[in-house]
């Protein structure tokens, strides 16, 4: 009997909290039934979304669709797609999967509120086996029918690895730029190796990467060409050596061979296509001189002579391609052009053609790239390009985007001529904003077989024998149809040269004609020497975590490798050598990681890309600082993604990845030190129990009425996330709609500086996660400049977290745009900041829609807090586990180490309770916690019930409002100790409660000296009004230094000192922040109020006394401020203090006096020291006789006193009169003297 599972909860982006979502009705081995529910708030909610379905076989099953409740909508939906369609089929981590795209829209004007999908699976034998860590961490969260699909996992059998067939020997490499026959002289080889003895040229071999000069990245990352396994690294190509028969390589000997460069024509299914290499400009080849001279290299073979055939031709089909990549108009993606064409302007491109056959027609294709002089919102400027030759129209192109556009054309016979041919392109667009780029021109024509220099041609006919007549002498003809194994064709020489071939059926035959005198010489050989090709391409390596960086970063990364268990550093240079034959083909990274996961003794699951990236693989701009390449996707709606470096069979990642965008070794060292310091010394403070949700306001930059819903969605979607966060986490909400506007006089006008200050205060005080939803760009949050990074303002410099490093999650456009050459993104600069600012950043590299963003964030937060708990997965595994292969998921990048844990506490206590569970104001409650921890400390926060608030705002000239749940006030915040497993801290309820019918909440965090910790919450606390209080006195307010020195008016403190404001009262201190009862510090010099409610914390195990810290402005030489506080019975107090600031590096003796003066019986010497030091006092008569000496004593910084009873060193009372006293103060550097007068009157 097949198992069936009825799922009654919502998965992934839950319907309860989103405008478009799904519900699993039933899931079995036979059928999956899904219900789609849509309630759109914006056009984004009607866009298609994807689900990943686990399958028993590679075959995509049929889908039955039932639609109901079709409704109209007023949104602008330009395109619709079928209700449900398979868009991708991929094996992911040993499970066959299908990506199902679902569209709620019926047509541009209507949608279905309910869609029921029935997916019938093929029958197969199900047996749950082979489930390991990588399946649970990366696969389970993203497959919607995992409960059944996990039975269909088929672990990959480790490939049987054949021993490398590359002989040992001396390796020499050289570079090739174009498809051609190349020559290497014996003299160059001999001079490179430095000897000619015992070098048998018959053993010489030449190798190149298995892609034979080309890149594989484009096909595998853009076209998603299927490739079942990692290909062999190197292939040997045949060569011809003149003079090898004598067994000795002399200087006059030479070898030649056919080689492919990075770009050129390839034949695909009888179709000749140009391959433009977008990743490297030179192809690497390897010459091997084996140690074993008896080995024989591959040689070009000569084919059999073909008898006279029925046909003879002196022409053949040839191709000419012109393409110069000078500029990437979008500074993104893979669209590279030559030069732009303004409206009514023309360019003439001259093409050099060889001996076109005048009686034959020709054909061609030309390409353009859309571009705008001034960028428009939708990038839909109309473009209109015409192509002419000799004033004869060939073709026209019309399009309205910034992507590629190509058009084919025919050329009438007789129009092409030998030599230069001018092709004229004219921009005929009527839109002055049109400025497209010329991309390429490709011509196919019949040419006469006249030899002047080497050339290639294709046979124009098939299925016959044919004799080709070449107008030339002393030539060689190679059949390069199989380019990796060319064949020499016998030449029949009469007046001219002839060769005969048999043309097979349905194949294109390709020939290369050359003379040995015209072969291009290789002039530069680089001696490598002996080389190992299986350092990485081995089965003996073990690692769970890989760091990929350049060889120059290896030493700087060593500390992180040593810190992270079971880690492995792989240099990019080694990866290129072993997986792409030394060519800088980015796909080599994917090959390596695929190999490691499927062939190493232990399979790695995480990879850190240690290096920056940009879009300019070939450094065409001259400013590229590419360290570790990423994958650029597309030519329209482009983006960069690292996911396709770890997606081995398509677009769905199979490893967790992260990137640190390092540019220098110092940045690598700083990052490594930060991660190590953070993980080794992460403290047990309560900041890790806090999550901050930040939302853009709804007013700007939306303009149209239909965009209001988008503006409101930032707050609404943040509210949805808040409902996914368990009650044992504190949620700090910073919604911009809740802050006052300030007009700063700039064109954009409105800022909200108080919101920025509060955000920085939150960051600096500590929070585990910061999530932002709203508008932004690569260097800014919100049009109101909530955060910004530019030459005038750098908010990162205002961050001082003291290693309380948060994880930043920014669901906004471009904030993680890491591949821009001319600008560094905010996300990059955050993670680069040494020992500060961020532990990791998750953000998007390009723009993202509202719905795609919240759907992804919902999945992410669901995974972090799965089952109302805290994930035990690494941060990289959490992120990749919610990616399903869609382009929206590819936009989210992790900047940081994927093997790091999210900075959240680990263990959850769920059975704590409060006694009594109903507490009146001013009463004391007890929190009871059961835990395995025996001795330690803890903290707790009592928080009032949430309350719904409505905030008004102006949208244009119209007043609107938005509602959300505001967190309740903190009623008590204290710390405690415990021993012998008894954990029963107490707390007091103030008068200022909300009197809500909803429950209050108490969160706690406990930890022991061994670093073990746990958190929890009690959420069923009912607060009620209590009786009147007899307490009518306000709290006592005092001031002290961080070291505990009591401060009084006129005291001196060091610059940059932290002050403590200590407040005590028998009823406890009111920290609720209720209006009129705030804990306020007023700085008189700055004329600024500072609310201290959130900074106040009770002393350990105290209900009556606590403190708040304050850091005065360092730019003043004095401090003057007052503090107002209320006790829990709402009695106020206010105290003012004035202090003088002194330099940290200056030792001074101040305010020396004795009191009383004159004195009768006793007096007291008082003074102040600006630093710790020794103080000695001597008393003299006016004649200079020393009568009393006080021995040197140590005094701490601050106020000091020495008492004197008026007696001399012998104990006798001194006579009446005037005396002098000398105070001597000194530290290890400075000595200070002060002389004063005193009088004795009896």
Coordinates of C-alpha atoms in Angstrom, one line a residue, residues 36 44 94 176 261 384 467 485 583 590 773 811 837 883 893 913 958 965 1000 1080 1167 1229 1237:
X36 CA -3.1 27.8 -5.6
X44 CA 3.5 41.5 -8.9
X94 CA 20.6 12.7 -6.5
X176 CA 46.9 30.7 -29.7
X261 CA 41.5 29.8 -30.9
X384 CA 15.3 51.3 -36.3
X467 CA 37.6 17.1 -57.2
X485 CA 41.7 14.8 -35.8
X583 CA 42.3 28.4 -20.1
X590 CA 31.9 24.2 -11.7
X773 CA 12.3 45.6 2.6
X811 CA 15.4 42.4 0.0
X837 CA 29.7 46.1 10.7
X883 CA 16.7 28.3 -4.0
X893 CA 23.9 36.3 -2.9
X913 CA 6.5 29.4 33.2
X958 CA -4.1 62.7 -0.5
X965 CA 1.4 45.8 15.1
X1000 CA 2.5 40.0 27.8
X1080 CA 15.6 61.2 29.3
X1167 CA 42.9 67.3 44.6
X1229 CA 56.4 59.8 32.7
X1237 CA 49.4 78.3 51.7

